[in-house]
Amino acid sequence: MGLVAVAVGLFAMTRMRALKQQLRLITPDAWRSPAAHLPGARKAATLAAYLNGVLVLLSLGAAGYLLYKGAGWGAYGNSFGFGALVLGAFIPFGMGIAAATTIPQLLRVIPAGAKVGRSLYSIIMVLATTVLVEGIKGKSPLPALIGAVVVAVCLGAMTLLGRATKRMRGESV
């Protein structure tokens, strides 16, 4: 069963790479910005790279949080529950890896990296909102505080990444 899963994963990965190449051909944001030589575009790209670095840390933190909560859910006595836990924790871990791959793009002033980062921040924000609501319902204020801080960071980062994308394209901000 494990070999079948590895084979399916490898097939999916090669198919995704082929689709990624096709997408690069038709998406103008996947190419180096025409304004890449301008200092404003380079500063925006550097800021976006730092923000996506924070996204990597948030994603890894979300994976750790899901593993921690899963231990409290008692998924270890149930093999299907454990499988769901690992899958649930792998999603933000994969998002962290995806965010890390955008950093070299941003350092080459490719606006697509900022757009991907913005999308990934929105997913982390949904998870943080869940933590915030759980903290408000619970007795401890710490989860609510952590959720609120992460939501605020995500909203700020999404705003800055939107501006950075425009600046990297050469649009006025």
Coordinates of N, CA and C in Angstrom, one line a residue:
M1 N 0.8 -1.2 0.0 CA 0.0 0.0 0.0 C 0.9 1.3 0.0
G2 N 2.0 1.2 0.8 CA 2.9 2.3 0.8 C 3.5 2.6 -0.5
L3 N 3.9 1.6 -1.2 CA 4.5 1.7 -2.5 C 3.6 2.4 -3.5
V4 N 2.3 2.0 -3.4 CA 1.3 2.6 -4.3 C 1.2 4.1 -4.0
A5 N 1.1 4.4 -2.7 CA 1.0 5.8 -2.3 C 2.2 6.6 -2.8
V6 N 3.5 6.0 -2.7 CA 4.7 6.7 -3.2 C 4.6 6.9 -4.7
A7 N 4.1 5.9 -5.4 CA 4.0 6.0 -6.9 C 3.0 7.0 -7.3
V8 N 1.9 7.1 -6.6 CA 0.8 8.1 -6.9 C 1.4 9.5 -6.6
G9 N 2.1 9.6 -5.5 CA 2.7 10.9 -5.2 C 3.8 11.4 -6.2
L10 N 4.6 10.5 -6.7 CA 5.6 10.8 -7.7 C 4.9 11.2 -9.0
F11 N 3.8 10.5 -9.4 CA 3.1 10.8 -10.6 C 2.5 12.2 -10.4
A12 N 1.9 12.5 -9.3 CA 1.2 13.8 -9.1 C 2.3 14.9 -9.1
M13 N 3.4 14.6 -8.5 CA 4.5 15.7 -8.5 C 5.0 16.0 -9.9
T14 N 5.2 14.9 -10.7 CA 5.7 15.2 -12.1 C 4.6 15.9 -12.9
R15 N 3.3 15.6 -12.7 CA 2.2 16.2 -13.4 C 2.1 17.7 -12.9
M16 N 2.3 18.0 -11.6 CA 2.3 19.3 -11.1 C 3.4 20.2 -11.7
R17 N 4.6 19.6 -11.9 CA 5.7 20.3 -12.4 C 5.4 20.7 -13.9
A18 N 4.8 19.8 -14.6 CA 4.4 20.0 -16.0 C 3.4 21.1 -16.1
L19 N 2.4 21.1 -15.2 CA 1.4 22.1 -15.2 C 2.0 23.5 -14.8
K20 N 2.9 23.5 -13.9 CA 3.6 24.7 -13.5 C 4.3 25.3 -14.6
Q21 N 5.0 24.5 -15.4 CA 5.7 25.1 -16.6 C 4.7 25.7 -17.6
Q22 N 3.5 25.0 -17.8 CA 2.5 25.5 -18.7 C 2.0 26.8 -18.2
L23 N 1.8 26.9 -16.9 CA 1.2 28.1 -16.3 C 2.2 29.3 -16.4
R24 N 3.5 29.0 -16.3 CA 4.5 30.1 -16.5 C 4.5 30.6 -17.9
L25 N 4.1 29.8 -18.8 CA 4.1 30.3 -20.2 C 2.9 31.3 -20.4
I26 N 1.8 31.2 -19.7 CA 0.7 32.0 -20.0 C 0.5 33.1 -18.9
T27 N 1.1 33.0 -17.8 CA 0.9 34.0 -16.7 C 2.0 35.0 -16.7
P28 N 1.7 36.3 -16.9 CA 2.8 37.3 -16.9 C 3.5 37.5 -15.6
D29 N 2.8 37.2 -14.5 CA 3.4 37.4 -13.2 C 4.5 36.4 -12.9
A30 N 4.5 35.3 -13.7 CA 5.5 34.3 -13.5 C 6.9 34.6 -14.1
W31 N 7.0 35.7 -14.7 CA 8.2 36.2 -15.3 C 8.8 37.3 -14.5
R32 N 10.1 37.5 -14.7 CA 10.8 38.6 -14.1 C 10.1 39.9 -14.4
S33 N 9.9 40.8 -13.4 CA 9.2 42.0 -13.6 C 10.0 42.9 -14.6
P34 N 9.2 43.7 -15.5 CA 9.9 44.6 -16.3 C 10.5 45.8 -15.5
A35 N 10.0 46.0 -14.3 CA 10.5 47.1 -13.4 C 11.6 46.6 -12.5
A36 N 12.2 45.4 -12.7 CA 13.1 44.8 -11.8 C 14.3 45.6 -11.5
H37 N 14.7 46.5 -12.5 CA 15.9 47.3 -12.3 C 15.6 48.5 -11.4
L38 N 14.4 48.8 -11.1 CA 14.1 49.9 -10.3 C 14.3 49.6 -8.8
P39 N 14.9 50.6 -8.0 CA 15.1 50.3 -6.6 C 13.8 50.0 -5.8
G40 N 12.7 50.7 -6.2 CA 11.4 50.4 -5.5 C 11.0 49.0 -5.7
A41 N 11.1 48.5 -6.9 CA 10.7 47.1 -7.1 C 11.6 46.1 -6.4
R42 N 12.9 46.4 -6.3 CA 13.8 45.5 -5.6 C 13.5 45.5 -4.1
K43 N 13.2 46.7 -3.6 CA 12.9 46.8 -2.2 C 11.6 46.1 -1.9
A44 N 10.6 46.2 -2.7 CA 9.4 45.5 -2.6 C 9.6 44.0 -2.6
A45 N 10.4 43.5 -3.5 CA 10.7 42.1 -3.6 C 11.4 41.6 -2.4
T46 N 12.3 42.4 -1.8 CA 13.0 42.0 -0.6 C 12.1 41.9 0.6
L47 N 11.2 42.9 0.7 CA 10.2 42.9 1.7 C 9.3 41.7 1.6
A48 N 8.8 41.4 0.4 CA 8.0 40.2 0.2 C 8.7 38.9 0.5
A49 N 10.0 38.8 0.2 CA 10.8 37.6 0.6 C 10.8 37.5 2.1
Y50 N 11.0 38.6 2.8 CA 11.0 38.5 4.3 C 9.7 38.1 4.8
L51 N 8.6 38.6 4.2 CA 7.3 38.2 4.6 C 7.0 36.8 4.4
N52 N 7.4 36.3 3.3 CA 7.3 34.8 3.0 C 8.1 34.0 3.9
G53 N 9.2 34.5 4.4 CA 10.0 33.8 5.4 C 9.2 33.7 6.7
V54 N 8.5 34.8 7.1 CA 7.6 34.7 8.3 C 6.5 33.7 8.0
L55 N 6.0 33.6 6.8 CA 5.0 32.6 6.4 C 5.5 31.2 6.6
V56 N 6.8 31.0 6.3 CA 7.3 29.6 6.5 C 7.3 29.3 8.0
L57 N 7.7 30.2 8.8 CA 7.6 30.0 10.3 C 6.2 29.8 10.8
L58 N 5.3 30.6 10.3 CA 3.9 30.4 10.7 C 3.3 29.1 10.3
S59 N 3.7 28.6 9.1 CA 3.2 27.4 8.6 C 3.7 26.2 9.4
L60 N 5.0 26.3 9.7 CA 5.6 25.2 10.6 C 5.0 25.2 12.0
G61 N 4.7 26.4 12.5 CA 4.0 26.5 13.8 C 2.6 26.0 13.7
A62 N 1.9 26.2 12.6 CA 0.6 25.6 12.5 C 0.6 24.1 12.4
A63 N 1.6 23.5 11.8 CA 1.8 22.1 11.7 C 2.0 21.5 13.1
G64 N 2.9 22.2 13.9 CA 3.2 21.8 15.2 C 2.0 21.9 16.1
Y65 N 1.2 23.0 15.9 CA -0.1 23.2 16.7 C -1.0 22.0 16.4
L66 N -1.2 21.6 15.2 CA -2.1 20.6 14.8 C -1.6 19.2 15.4
L67 N -0.3 19.0 15.4 CA 0.2 17.8 16.1 C 0.0 17.8 17.6
Y68 N 0.1 18.9 18.2 CA -0.1 19.1 19.6 C -1.6 18.9 19.9
K69 N -2.5 19.5 19.2 CA -3.9 19.3 19.4 C -4.3 17.9 19.1
G70 N -3.7 17.2 18.1 CA -4.0 15.9 17.8 C -3.7 14.9 18.9
A71 N -2.6 15.2 19.6 CA -2.2 14.4 20.8 C -3.3 14.5 21.9
G72 N -3.9 15.7 22.0 CA -5.0 15.8 23.0 C -6.3 15.2 22.5
W73 N -6.4 15.0 21.2 CA -7.7 14.4 20.7 C -7.7 12.9 20.9
G74 N -6.5 12.4 21.2 CA -6.4 10.9 21.4 C -6.4 10.1 20.1
A75 N -5.8 10.7 19.0 CA -5.8 10.0 17.7 C -4.8 8.9 17.7
Y76 N -4.0 8.8 18.7 CA -3.0 7.7 18.6 C -3.6 6.3 18.9
G77 N -4.7 6.2 19.5 CA -5.4 4.9 19.7 C -6.2 4.5 18.5
N78 N -6.3 5.3 17.5 CA -7.1 5.0 16.3 C -6.2 5.2 15.1
S79 N -6.0 4.2 14.3 CA -5.1 4.3 13.2 C -5.7 5.3 12.1
F80 N -7.0 5.3 11.9 CA -7.6 6.3 11.0 C -7.5 7.7 11.5
G81 N -7.6 7.9 12.8 CA -7.5 9.2 13.4 C -6.0 9.7 13.3
F82 N -5.1 8.7 13.5 CA -3.7 9.1 13.4 C -3.4 9.5 11.9
G83 N -3.9 8.8 11.0 CA -3.7 9.1 9.6 C -4.3 10.5 9.2
A84 N -5.5 10.8 9.8 CA -6.1 12.1 9.6 C -5.2 13.2 10.2
L85 N -4.7 12.9 11.4 CA -3.8 13.9 12.1 C -2.6 14.2 11.3
V86 N -1.9 13.1 10.8 CA -0.7 13.3 10.0 C -1.0 14.1 8.7
L87 N -2.1 13.8 8.0 CA -2.5 14.5 6.8 C -2.8 16.0 7.2
G88 N -3.6 16.2 8.3 CA -3.9 17.5 8.7 C -2.7 18.4 9.0
A89 N -1.6 17.8 9.6 CA -0.4 18.5 9.9 C 0.5 18.7 8.7
F90 N 0.3 17.8 7.7 CA 1.2 17.9 6.5 C 0.7 19.0 5.6
I91 N -0.5 19.4 5.7 CA -1.0 20.5 4.8 C -0.3 21.8 5.2
P92 N -0.2 22.3 6.4 CA 0.5 23.5 6.7 C 2.0 23.3 6.5
F93 N 2.5 22.1 6.7 CA 3.9 21.8 6.5 C 4.3 22.0 5.0
G94 N 3.4 21.5 4.2 CA 3.6 21.6 2.7 C 3.5 23.1 2.3
M95 N 2.6 23.8 3.0 CA 2.5 25.3 2.7 C 3.7 26.0 3.0
G96 N 4.4 25.6 4.1 CA 5.6 26.2 4.5 C 6.7 25.9 3.5
I97 N 6.7 24.7 2.9 CA 7.7 24.4 1.9 C 7.4 25.2 0.6
A98 N 6.1 25.3 0.3 CA 5.7 26.1 -0.9 C 6.1 27.6 -0.7
A99 N 5.9 28.1 0.5 CA 6.3 29.5 0.8 C 7.9 29.7 0.7
A100 N 8.6 28.7 1.1 CA 10.1 28.7 1.0 C 10.5 28.7 -0.4
T101 N 9.8 28.0 -1.3 CA 10.2 28.0 -2.7 C 10.0 29.3 -3.4
T102 N 9.1 30.2 -2.8 CA 8.8 31.5 -3.5 C 9.9 32.5 -3.2
I103 N 10.7 32.3 -2.1 CA 11.7 33.3 -1.7 C 12.7 33.5 -2.8
P104 N 13.3 32.5 -3.5 CA 14.2 32.7 -4.6 C 13.6 33.5 -5.7
Q105 N 12.3 33.2 -6.0 CA 11.6 33.9 -7.0 C 11.5 35.4 -6.7
L106 N 11.2 35.7 -5.5 CA 11.1 37.1 -5.1 C 12.4 37.8 -5.1
L107 N 13.5 37.1 -4.8 CA 14.8 37.8 -4.9 C 15.2 38.0 -6.3
R108 N 14.5 37.4 -7.3 CA 14.7 37.7 -8.7 C 13.7 38.6 -9.2
V109 N 12.8 39.2 -8.3 CA 11.8 40.1 -8.6 C 10.7 39.5 -9.6
I110 N 10.2 38.4 -9.2 CA 9.1 37.7 -9.9 C 7.9 37.9 -9.1
P111 N 6.9 38.7 -9.5 CA 5.7 39.0 -8.7 C 4.9 37.8 -8.3
A112 N 5.0 36.7 -9.0 CA 4.2 35.5 -8.7 C 4.4 35.0 -7.3
G113 N 5.7 35.2 -6.8 CA 6.0 34.7 -5.4 C 5.2 35.5 -4.4
A114 N 5.0 36.7 -4.6 CA 4.2 37.5 -3.7 C 2.7 37.1 -3.7
K115 N 2.2 36.8 -4.9 CA 0.8 36.4 -5.0 C 0.6 35.0 -4.3
V116 N 1.5 34.1 -4.5 CA 1.4 32.8 -3.8 C 1.5 33.0 -2.3
G117 N 2.4 33.9 -1.9 CA 2.5 34.1 -0.4 C 1.2 34.7 0.1
R118 N 0.6 35.6 -0.6 CA -0.6 36.2 -0.2 C -1.7 35.1 0.0
S119 N -1.8 34.2 -1.0 CA -2.8 33.2 -0.9 C -2.5 32.2 0.3
L120 N -1.3 31.9 0.5 CA -0.9 31.0 1.6 C -1.2 31.7 3.0
Y121 N -1.0 33.0 3.1 CA -1.3 33.7 4.3 C -2.8 33.7 4.6
S122 N -3.6 33.7 3.6 CA -5.0 33.6 3.8 C -5.4 32.3 4.4
I123 N -4.8 31.2 4.0 CA -5.0 29.9 4.6 C -4.6 29.8 6.1
I124 N -3.4 30.4 6.4 CA -3.0 30.4 7.8 C -3.9 31.3 8.6
M125 N -4.4 32.4 8.0 CA -5.4 33.2 8.7 C -6.6 32.5 9.1
V126 N -7.1 31.6 8.2 CA -8.3 30.8 8.6 C -8.0 29.9 9.8
L127 N -6.8 29.3 9.8 CA -6.5 28.4 10.9 C -6.3 29.3 12.2
A128 N -5.7 30.4 12.1 CA -5.6 31.3 13.2 C -6.9 31.8 13.8
T129 N -7.9 32.0 12.9 CA -9.2 32.4 13.3 C -9.9 31.3 14.1
T130 N -9.6 30.1 13.6 CA -10.1 28.9 14.4 C -9.5 28.9 15.8
V131 N -8.2 29.1 15.9 CA -7.6 29.2 17.2 C -8.2 30.3 18.0
L132 N -8.4 31.4 17.4 CA -9.0 32.6 18.1 C -10.3 32.3 18.7
V133 N -11.2 31.7 17.9 CA -12.6 31.3 18.3 C -12.5 30.3 19.4
E134 N -11.6 29.3 19.3 CA -11.5 28.3 20.3 C -11.0 28.9 21.6
G135 N -10.1 29.8 21.5 CA -9.5 30.5 22.7 C -10.6 31.4 23.4
I136 N -11.5 32.0 22.6 CA -12.5 32.8 23.2 C -13.5 31.9 23.9
K137 N -13.8 30.7 23.4 CA -14.7 29.8 24.0 C -14.1 29.1 25.3
G138 N -12.8 29.0 25.3 CA -12.1 28.3 26.4 C -11.9 29.1 27.6
K139 N -11.2 28.5 28.6 CA -11.0 29.2 29.8 C -9.7 30.0 29.8
S140 N -8.8 29.6 29.0 CA -7.5 30.3 28.9 C -7.4 31.3 27.9
P141 N -6.9 32.5 28.2 CA -6.8 33.6 27.2 C -5.6 33.5 26.3
L142 N -4.7 32.6 26.5 CA -3.5 32.5 25.7 C -3.8 32.0 24.3
P143 N -4.6 31.0 24.0 CA -5.0 30.7 22.6 C -5.6 31.8 21.9
A144 N -6.5 32.6 22.6 CA -7.2 33.7 21.9 C -6.2 34.8 21.6
L145 N -5.2 35.0 22.4 CA -4.2 36.0 22.2 C -3.3 35.6 21.0
I146 N -2.9 34.4 21.0 CA -2.1 33.9 19.9 C -2.8 33.9 18.6
G147 N -4.1 33.5 18.6 CA -4.9 33.6 17.4 C -5.0 35.0 16.9
A148 N -5.3 35.9 17.8 CA -5.5 37.3 17.4 C -4.2 37.9 16.8
V149 N -3.1 37.6 17.4 CA -1.8 38.1 16.9 C -1.5 37.5 15.5
V150 N -1.7 36.2 15.3 CA -1.5 35.6 14.0 C -2.4 36.2 13.0
V151 N -3.7 36.4 13.3 CA -4.6 37.0 12.4 C -4.2 38.4 12.0
A152 N -3.7 39.2 13.0 CA -3.2 40.5 12.7 C -2.0 40.5 11.8
V153 N -1.1 39.6 12.1 CA 0.1 39.4 11.3 C -0.2 39.1 9.8
C154 N -1.2 38.1 9.7 CA -1.6 37.7 8.4 C -2.2 38.8 7.6
L155 N -3.1 39.6 8.2 CA -3.8 40.7 7.5 C -2.7 41.7 7.1
G156 N -1.8 42.1 8.0 CA -0.8 43.0 7.6 C 0.1 42.5 6.5
A157 N 0.5 41.2 6.6 CA 1.4 40.7 5.5 C 0.6 40.6 4.2
M158 N -0.6 40.3 4.2 CA -1.4 40.2 3.0 C -1.5 41.6 2.3
T159 N -1.7 42.6 3.1 CA -1.7 44.0 2.6 C -0.4 44.4 2.0
L160 N 0.7 44.1 2.8 CA 2.0 44.5 2.3 C 2.4 43.7 1.0
L161 N 2.0 42.4 1.0 CA 2.3 41.6 -0.2 C 1.5 42.1 -1.5
G162 N 0.3 42.6 -1.2 CA -0.4 43.2 -2.3 C 0.2 44.4 -2.9
R163 N 0.7 45.2 -2.0 CA 1.4 46.5 -2.4 C 2.7 46.1 -3.1
A164 N 3.4 45.1 -2.6 CA 4.7 44.7 -3.2 C 4.5 44.1 -4.6
T165 N 3.4 43.4 -4.8 CA 3.1 42.8 -6.1 C 2.9 44.0 -7.1
K166 N 2.2 45.0 -6.7 CA 2.0 46.1 -7.6 C 3.3 46.9 -7.9
R167 N 4.1 47.1 -6.9 CA 5.3 47.8 -7.0 C 6.3 47.0 -7.9
M168 N 6.3 45.6 -7.8 CA 7.2 44.8 -8.6 C 6.7 44.8 -10.1
R169 N 5.4 45.0 -10.3 CA 4.9 45.1 -11.7 C 5.2 46.4 -12.3
G170 N 5.6 47.4 -11.5 CA 5.8 48.7 -12.0 C 4.6 49.6 -11.9
E171 N 3.5 49.2 -11.2 CA 2.4 50.0 -11.0 C 2.6 50.9 -9.8
S172 N 1.9 52.1 -9.9 CA 2.1 53.0 -8.8 C 1.3 52.5 -7.6
V173 N 1.8 52.8 -6.4 CA 1.1 52.3 -5.2 C 0.7 53.5 -4.4

